[in-house]
Amino acid sequence: MFNRILIANRGEIALRIIRAARELGCRTVCVFSEADRDGPWLEQADQTICIGPGPSTESYLRIDRIISAAETSHADAIHPGYGFLAENAEFAGVCRDCNIEFIGPSPEAMALLGDKISCKRMAREAGTPIFPGSEDAIEDPDEAIEVARGIGFPVIVKASAGGGGRGMRIARTDEELVEGIRAASQEAAAAFGNGAVYVEKFLEQARHVEVQCLGDTHGNAVHLYNRDCTSQRRHQKLIEEGPAPGVDPKIRDEVCESAAALIRNAGYAGAATVEFLMDRDQQFYMLEVNTRVQVEHPVTEAITGVDIVKETICVAAGAPLSISQEDVEIRGHAIECRVNAEDPDRGFMPQPGLVESFQAPGGFGVRVDTHVRPGYRIPPNYDSMIGKLIVHGRDRADAIARMRSAIDEFRVGPIRTTLPLHHRLLGARPFVDHDFDIHWVERFLESPQAAPAS
Ligand code: ADP
C-alpha cells in the first residue's frame, strides 16, 4: 500500500479521497490554491501545500507544481479525483516518468478510450453497442453524405478529441452536414489540436444510462451495474440514480457485461464509466468512456456496497479487485442530487460568498458528501457544486420519498442552491414515471405546468 497519497483536487472529492486513504492507512497531502486557503477539507489532510493563485490554470491544472509538491512531500501516489487533470494522459505520463503512481488508468489506456474514434473501434470489437455511423475519421464531405444517407438523417458530427460538448454539430440535410463537418473540425482543431471528426446517427429522444466499471492490473474487469443520469440541464447532470429504472434485466446485463469487456480489452485499471444513450425501445448506443471516478459514484456505492474510491487506490497499488462479478449484487435503489450554489429562479446564477447556515440532513439511508460548513466562503473560481445528497431506499418510490424528506431537512443560507428545484423535479410526473428524456428538465423549467406534480 502507498505511504503517502497526494490529492490533486479540491472540495468534496478531496475529502472523499482523504477518507478512503485514511481507512487504508495512507497519509495524505492535499494541494490547494490561494482561493482555497480556508477549505475545510484541508484540515483533514496530514499535510497541505499551496500550489498557486485561484485560477485553476495557475494551480490545479499546473502539472509542474503538483509534481514538485509530490516530490517535496515524498508522496508515492497521486489521486486526481474528477475534473482538472483527471483525464489528462500527459499528466498520467509525467507521474509515471517521475516514479509516482497515478491512481487511474495508464496513459495508454486513457488515450485509447479518451479518443472517441479509437474508443468506438474498441467498443465494436468488444461487442459494446455503438451508434451506426462512419467507422473512421471523415476525410471528405461526399463520404459523409454517403454515410448519412445510409443511416438516415438526422446525424451528428463529432470530434474525436471532443469534450465538454465542443466539436459537435447536428445535421438534418446534406448542406448542414457539409457545413457541420467544417465547423466541428475547425472548432476541435482550435480547442484540442486535433480536427478529426466522424458522423453518427443522432437520437432525438433518449435517456442517459451509464455503466460503472472497475478494472485491475491483473486482467480483471467487473461492472457494478448501471445508473440513469437523464435529468440534466445543458448537458450537466443534476440527478443520478441507480439502478436505471425500467430497463429489462436481460438487456441491462448484456450491456453491462459488454461495458466490462471493453474495459478489460483496453487493459484498464481503475474506475471507468461507459456512457450510453438508450432509446424508447431500450436500444443502447455508447457515447463515450469516462476514465476516472465520477461525481455520481456514491449511487453505485449505495446499491452495491463497493467502495469505489478505495478500489481505485488498491488497484493502483497493484492489488487485484476485491470483488469478482459474482459478488456484485444490487440492493434497493439510490438517488443523488447535486447541490449547486446557483439560483434556479435567476437563470442558475452562481452564488459565491459566505455560507452562514448549513445544516445537512441525516438518518437512515442518507449520505451527504460535502466540504461545506457554516462560515465557509464559496470562492468564485470553481465549479458551483457544494455537495451531493445521496439516499438509499428499499425501492425507487422509497428512495424518492426519502430524498424529498431529506431536502426538506436540508438548510442552507443565505446563498441559493438547486435544492428546491430538486424537490420539484422529484415530484414531477416525468421523473416519477421515469417517462423522460435528456431534455425533460429544460422543458420543465420552461413550463412546469406541462409536467404536473404527481
Ligand atoms: P462530450 O465528450 O463533449 O461530453 P459526448 O459524446 O458525451 O460529448 O456527448 C455530449 C452530449 O451530446 C450527450 O450527453 C448527448 O446529450 C449529446 N449527444 C452526443 N452524441 C449524440 C447522438 N449520437 N445522438 C443524440 N445526442 C447525442
PDB file of N, CA and C and ligand atoms in Angstrom, residues 116 131 156 158 162-166 168 198 200-204 208 232 235 275 277 287-288 438-439, ligand 1:
ATOM      1  N   LYS A 116     -12.436   9.453 -29.195  1.00  0.00           N
ATOM      2  CA  LYS A 116     -13.749   8.851 -29.478  1.00  0.00           C
ATOM      3  C   LYS A 116     -13.714   7.850 -30.635  1.00  0.00           C
ATOM      4  N   PHE A 131     -23.412   3.713 -31.846  1.00  0.00           N
ATOM      5  CA  PHE A 131     -24.269   4.341 -32.852  1.00  0.00           C
ATOM      6  C   PHE A 131     -23.820   3.905 -34.240  1.00  0.00           C
ATOM      7  N   ILE A 156     -25.160  13.385 -36.345  1.00  0.00           N
ATOM      8  CA  ILE A 156     -24.367  14.331 -35.561  1.00  0.00           C
ATOM      9  C   ILE A 156     -22.903  14.173 -35.966  1.00  0.00           C
ATOM     10  N   LYS A 158     -19.169  14.628 -34.802  1.00  0.00           N
ATOM     11  CA  LYS A 158     -18.478  14.733 -33.521  1.00  0.00           C
ATOM     12  C   LYS A 158     -16.970  14.700 -33.708  1.00  0.00           C
ATOM     13  N   GLY A 162     -13.147  15.440 -28.907  1.00  0.00           N
ATOM     14  CA  GLY A 162     -14.124  16.335 -28.270  1.00  0.00           C
ATOM     15  C   GLY A 162     -14.318  16.090 -26.784  1.00  0.00           C
ATOM     16  N   GLY A 163     -14.835  17.105 -26.142  1.00  0.00           N
ATOM     17  CA  GLY A 163     -15.143  17.023 -24.719  1.00  0.00           C
ATOM     18  C   GLY A 163     -15.908  18.260 -24.329  1.00  0.00           C
ATOM     19  N   GLY A 164     -16.675  18.147 -23.245  1.00  0.00           N
ATOM     20  CA  GLY A 164     -17.421  19.300 -22.759  1.00  0.00           C
ATOM     21  C   GLY A 164     -18.389  19.849 -23.794  1.00  0.00           C
ATOM     22  N   GLY A 165     -18.877  18.962 -24.666  1.00  0.00           N
ATOM     23  CA  GLY A 165     -19.879  19.376 -25.644  1.00  0.00           C
ATOM     24  C   GLY A 165     -19.310  20.165 -26.816  1.00  0.00           C
ATOM     25  N   ARG A 166     -17.988  20.318 -26.891  1.00  0.00           N
ATOM     26  CA  ARG A 166     -17.419  21.089 -28.010  1.00  0.00           C
ATOM     27  C   ARG A 166     -17.090  20.168 -29.183  1.00  0.00           C
ATOM     28  N   MET A 168     -19.239  19.493 -31.747  1.00  0.00           N
ATOM     29  CA  MET A 168     -20.394  18.682 -32.155  1.00  0.00           C
ATOM     30  C   MET A 168     -21.337  19.542 -32.988  1.00  0.00           C
ATOM     31  N   TYR A 198     -16.083  12.575 -37.008  1.00  0.00           N
ATOM     32  CA  TYR A 198     -16.789  11.438 -37.583  1.00  0.00           C
ATOM     33  C   TYR A 198     -18.282  11.729 -37.512  1.00  0.00           C
ATOM     34  N   GLU A 200     -22.255  10.156 -36.842  1.00  0.00           N
ATOM     35  CA  GLU A 200     -23.073   9.045 -36.356  1.00  0.00           C
ATOM     36  C   GLU A 200     -24.536   9.460 -36.300  1.00  0.00           C
ATOM     37  N   LYS A 201     -25.401   8.479 -36.132  1.00  0.00           N
ATOM     38  CA  LYS A 201     -26.842   8.714 -36.036  1.00  0.00           C
ATOM     39  C   LYS A 201     -27.127   9.647 -34.855  1.00  0.00           C
ATOM     40  N   PHE A 202     -28.052  10.594 -35.043  1.00  0.00           N
ATOM     41  CA  PHE A 202     -28.451  11.461 -33.931  1.00  0.00           C
ATOM     42  C   PHE A 202     -29.791  10.982 -33.390  1.00  0.00           C
ATOM     43  N   LEU A 203     -29.834  10.738 -32.093  1.00  0.00           N
ATOM     44  CA  LEU A 203     -31.067  10.285 -31.439  1.00  0.00           C
ATOM     45  C   LEU A 203     -31.796  11.495 -30.882  1.00  0.00           C
ATOM     46  N   GLU A 204     -33.046  11.699 -31.305  1.00  0.00           N
ATOM     47  CA  GLU A 204     -33.785  12.890 -30.856  1.00  0.00           C
ATOM     48  C   GLU A 204     -34.210  12.760 -29.398  1.00  0.00           C
ATOM     49  N   HIS A 208     -30.106   8.969 -20.690  1.00  0.00           N
ATOM     50  CA  HIS A 208     -28.680   8.743 -20.460  1.00  0.00           C
ATOM     51  C   HIS A 208     -28.551   7.629 -19.423  1.00  0.00           C
ATOM     52  N   GLN A 232     -30.842  16.303 -16.716  1.00  0.00           N
ATOM     53  CA  GLN A 232     -29.704  17.188 -16.957  1.00  0.00           C
ATOM     54  C   GLN A 232     -30.198  18.563 -17.381  1.00  0.00           C
ATOM     55  N   HIS A 235     -26.572  19.688 -20.622  1.00  0.00           N
ATOM     56  CA  HIS A 235     -25.633  18.557 -20.572  1.00  0.00           C
ATOM     57  C   HIS A 235     -24.948  18.394 -19.223  1.00  0.00           C
ATOM     58  N   GLU A 275     -20.609   5.422 -20.922  1.00  0.00           N
ATOM     59  CA  GLU A 275     -21.877   6.157 -21.036  1.00  0.00           C
ATOM     60  C   GLU A 275     -22.614   5.772 -22.309  1.00  0.00           C
ATOM     61  N   LEU A 277     -26.539   6.321 -24.612  1.00  0.00           N
ATOM     62  CA  LEU A 277     -27.903   6.817 -24.741  1.00  0.00           C
ATOM     63  C   LEU A 277     -28.778   5.587 -24.968  1.00  0.00           C
ATOM     64  N   LEU A 287     -21.882   6.455 -25.870  1.00  0.00           N
ATOM     65  CA  LEU A 287     -21.494   7.844 -26.101  1.00  0.00           C
ATOM     66  C   LEU A 287     -19.988   7.997 -25.964  1.00  0.00           C
ATOM     67  N   GLU A 288     -19.483   7.626 -24.800  1.00  0.00           N
ATOM     68  CA  GLU A 288     -18.048   7.766 -24.538  1.00  0.00           C
ATOM     69  C   GLU A 288     -17.700   7.026 -23.256  1.00  0.00           C
ATOM     70  N   ILE A 438     -33.448  13.250 -22.111  1.00  0.00           N
ATOM     71  CA  ILE A 438     -32.428  14.180 -21.601  1.00  0.00           C
ATOM     72  C   ILE A 438     -32.814  15.656 -21.706  1.00  0.00           C
ATOM     73  N   HIS A 439     -33.939  15.961 -22.345  1.00  0.00           N
ATOM     74  CA  HIS A 439     -34.357  17.372 -22.402  1.00  0.00           C
ATOM     75  C   HIS A 439     -35.521  17.676 -21.467  1.00  0.00           C
TER      76      HIS A 439
HETATM   77  P1  ADP B   1     -18.608  15.310 -24.664  1.00  0.00           P
HETATM   78  O1  ADP B   1     -17.384  14.467 -24.544  1.00  0.00           O
HETATM   79  O2  ADP B   1     -18.347  16.605 -25.380  1.00  0.00           O
HETATM   80  O3  ADP B   1     -19.368  15.461 -23.386  1.00  0.00           O
HETATM   81  P2  ADP B   1     -20.488  13.242 -25.550  1.00  0.00           P
HETATM   82  O4  ADP B   1     -20.149  12.259 -26.599  1.00  0.00           O
HETATM   83  O5  ADP B   1     -20.528  12.739 -24.153  1.00  0.00           O
HETATM   84  O6  ADP B   1     -19.529  14.508 -25.702  1.00  0.00           O
HETATM   85  O7  ADP B   1     -21.887  13.918 -25.889  1.00  0.00           O
HETATM   86  C1  ADP B   1     -22.365  15.000 -25.129  1.00  0.00           C
HETATM   87  C2  ADP B   1     -23.875  15.061 -25.257  1.00  0.00           C
HETATM   88  O8  ADP B   1     -24.265  15.274 -26.610  1.00  0.00           O
HETATM   89  C3  ADP B   1     -24.562  13.779 -24.843  1.00  0.00           C
HETATM   90  O9  ADP B   1     -24.798  13.735 -23.467  1.00  0.00           O
HETATM   91  C4  ADP B   1     -25.856  13.858 -25.652  1.00  0.00           C
HETATM   92  O10 ADP B   1     -26.777  14.677 -24.963  1.00  0.00           O
HETATM   93  C5  ADP B   1     -25.428  14.546 -26.916  1.00  0.00           C
HETATM   94  N1  ADP B   1     -25.127  13.535 -27.961  1.00  0.00           N
HETATM   95  C6  ADP B   1     -23.909  13.065 -28.294  1.00  0.00           C
HETATM   96  N2  ADP B   1     -23.998  12.139 -29.284  1.00  0.00           N
HETATM   97  C7  ADP B   1     -25.307  12.029 -29.575  1.00  0.00           C
HETATM   98  C8  ADP B   1     -26.069  11.233 -30.513  1.00  0.00           C
HETATM   99  N3  ADP B   1     -25.492  10.394 -31.370  1.00  0.00           N
HETATM  100  N4  ADP B   1     -27.418  11.393 -30.527  1.00  0.00           N
HETATM  101  C9  ADP B   1     -28.016  12.252 -29.683  1.00  0.00           C
HETATM  102  N5  ADP B   1     -27.370  13.028 -28.789  1.00  0.00           N
HETATM  103  C10 ADP B   1     -26.031  12.920 -28.729  1.00  0.00           C
END
